[in-house]
Amino acid sequence: MTTYVITVPGTFLRGVPGDVRSEIERRLRPQDPRNTDLGESEELRLLTVEEDGMFAARVEVEAADQSGAEDEAVRLVSRALRDSGFAEEDAALGAAIVTGIDREF
């Protein structure tokens, strides 16, 4: 298995109160990329939200390959958003991308 840091971009299509943002981060905390060498050295934030509603969620995922890691990251972020009260039409997600890879040899 390989540890990936995956970035899932998106856009909040309605306002995001601070307490809801904290709830999303709490739900994603077990996948915080700061647990990786890349996340620590680059000081990656778990969730970054811009004033216009665009956001980036960065998560750590264990997977056999890049495609599996990207799919799992989207599932994790989607679930965190849904469990925090956001329907799919309230927070559109973009394509997940690999931010970093930490392989065990």
Short mmCIF file of C-alpha atoms in Angstrom, two decimals:
data_model
loop_
_atom_site.label_atom_id
_atom_site.label_comp_id
_atom_site.label_asym_id
_atom_site.label_seq_id
_atom_site.Cartn_x
_atom_site.Cartn_y
_atom_site.Cartn_z
CA MET A 1 0.00 0.00 0.00
CA THR A 2 1.05 3.55 -0.66
CA THR A 3 0.20 6.69 1.29
CA TYR A 4 -1.09 9.50 -0.91
CA VAL A 5 -1.90 13.10 -0.13
CA ILE A 6 -4.87 13.97 -2.32
CA THR A 7 -6.39 17.40 -2.94
CA VAL A 8 -10.11 17.54 -3.68
CA PRO A 9 -11.16 20.98 -4.97
CA GLY A 10 -14.69 22.25 -4.83
CA THR A 11 -17.02 25.19 -4.52
CA PHE A 12 -19.52 25.94 -1.78
CA LEU A 13 -22.61 27.21 -3.55
CA ARG A 14 -24.06 28.68 -0.35
CA GLY A 15 -22.44 30.35 2.64
CA VAL A 16 -20.33 28.35 5.08
CA PRO A 17 -20.69 29.41 8.71
CA GLY A 18 -17.54 29.00 10.81
CA ASP A 19 -19.07 26.27 12.96
CA VAL A 20 -19.94 24.22 9.84
CA ARG A 21 -16.40 24.64 8.52
CA SER A 22 -15.10 23.38 11.87
CA GLU A 23 -17.46 20.40 11.64
CA ILE A 24 -16.15 19.48 8.17
CA GLU A 25 -12.56 19.70 9.43
CA ARG A 26 -13.43 17.56 12.48
CA ARG A 27 -14.87 14.87 10.23
CA LEU A 28 -11.76 14.91 8.01
CA ARG A 29 -9.25 15.10 10.89
CA PRO A 30 -8.38 11.35 10.85
CA GLN A 31 -7.10 11.87 7.27
CA ASP A 32 -5.11 15.02 8.06
CA PRO A 33 -2.13 15.21 5.64
CA ARG A 34 0.04 16.75 8.37
CA ASN A 35 0.56 13.15 9.48
CA THR A 36 2.78 12.66 6.41
CA ASP A 37 6.31 13.96 5.76
CA LEU A 38 4.99 16.08 2.87
CA GLY A 39 2.11 17.47 4.89
CA GLU A 40 4.37 18.41 7.77
CA SER A 41 7.15 19.94 5.65
CA GLU A 42 4.74 21.86 3.40
CA GLU A 43 2.42 22.76 6.29
CA LEU A 44 -0.60 21.57 4.33
CA ARG A 45 -3.96 22.65 5.68
CA LEU A 46 -6.75 20.12 5.86
CA LEU A 47 -9.34 22.55 4.48
CA THR A 48 -8.78 25.89 2.77
CA VAL A 49 -11.81 28.05 1.92
CA GLU A 50 -11.57 31.19 -0.22
CA GLU A 51 -13.94 34.18 0.07
CA ASP A 52 -15.71 33.24 -3.17
CA GLY A 53 -16.60 29.79 -1.82
CA MET A 54 -13.90 27.83 -3.61
CA PHE A 55 -12.21 25.30 -1.35
CA ALA A 56 -9.56 22.61 -1.29
CA ALA A 57 -9.68 19.63 1.04
CA ARG A 58 -6.37 17.78 1.46
CA VAL A 59 -6.51 14.26 2.85
CA GLU A 60 -4.14 11.38 3.49
CA VAL A 61 -5.26 8.11 1.91
CA GLU A 62 -3.77 4.61 1.85
CA ALA A 63 -4.38 2.86 -1.48
CA ALA A 64 -2.90 0.36 -3.90
CA ASP A 65 -2.80 2.87 -6.75
CA GLN A 66 -3.40 6.51 -7.68
CA SER A 67 -6.88 5.96 -9.07
CA GLY A 68 -8.00 4.16 -5.91
CA ALA A 69 -6.54 6.93 -3.76
CA GLU A 70 -8.33 9.65 -5.72
CA ASP A 71 -11.65 7.76 -5.56
CA GLU A 72 -11.29 7.20 -1.80
CA ALA A 73 -10.45 10.87 -1.21
CA VAL A 74 -13.57 11.99 -3.07
CA ARG A 75 -15.67 9.54 -1.01
CA LEU A 76 -14.17 10.84 2.25
CA VAL A 77 -14.71 14.50 1.38
CA SER A 78 -18.22 13.86 0.02
CA ARG A 79 -19.18 12.02 3.22
CA ALA A 80 -17.72 14.77 5.45
CA LEU A 81 -19.66 17.42 3.53
CA ARG A 82 -22.90 15.41 3.56
CA ASP A 83 -22.58 14.59 7.27
CA SER A 84 -22.01 18.31 7.95
CA GLY A 85 -25.27 19.26 6.21
CA PHE A 86 -24.20 19.92 2.63
CA ALA A 87 -26.12 18.27 -0.19
CA GLU A 88 -24.29 17.56 -3.46
CA GLU A 89 -25.91 20.58 -5.05
CA ASP A 90 -24.61 22.82 -2.22
CA ALA A 91 -20.94 21.87 -2.57
CA ALA A 92 -19.75 20.87 -6.03
CA LEU A 93 -16.53 18.83 -6.12
CA GLY A 94 -13.88 18.93 -8.83
CA ALA A 95 -11.51 16.18 -9.92
CA ALA A 96 -9.18 14.90 -7.19
CA ILE A 97 -5.45 15.27 -7.78
CA VAL A 98 -2.37 13.72 -6.18
CA THR A 99 -0.49 16.29 -4.12
CA GLY A 100 2.14 13.87 -2.81
CA ILE A 101 3.14 10.21 -2.52
CA ASP A 102 4.93 8.51 0.37
CA ARG A 103 5.90 4.94 -0.55
CA GLU A 104 7.19 2.24 1.73
CA PHE A 105 9.88 0.23 -0.06
#
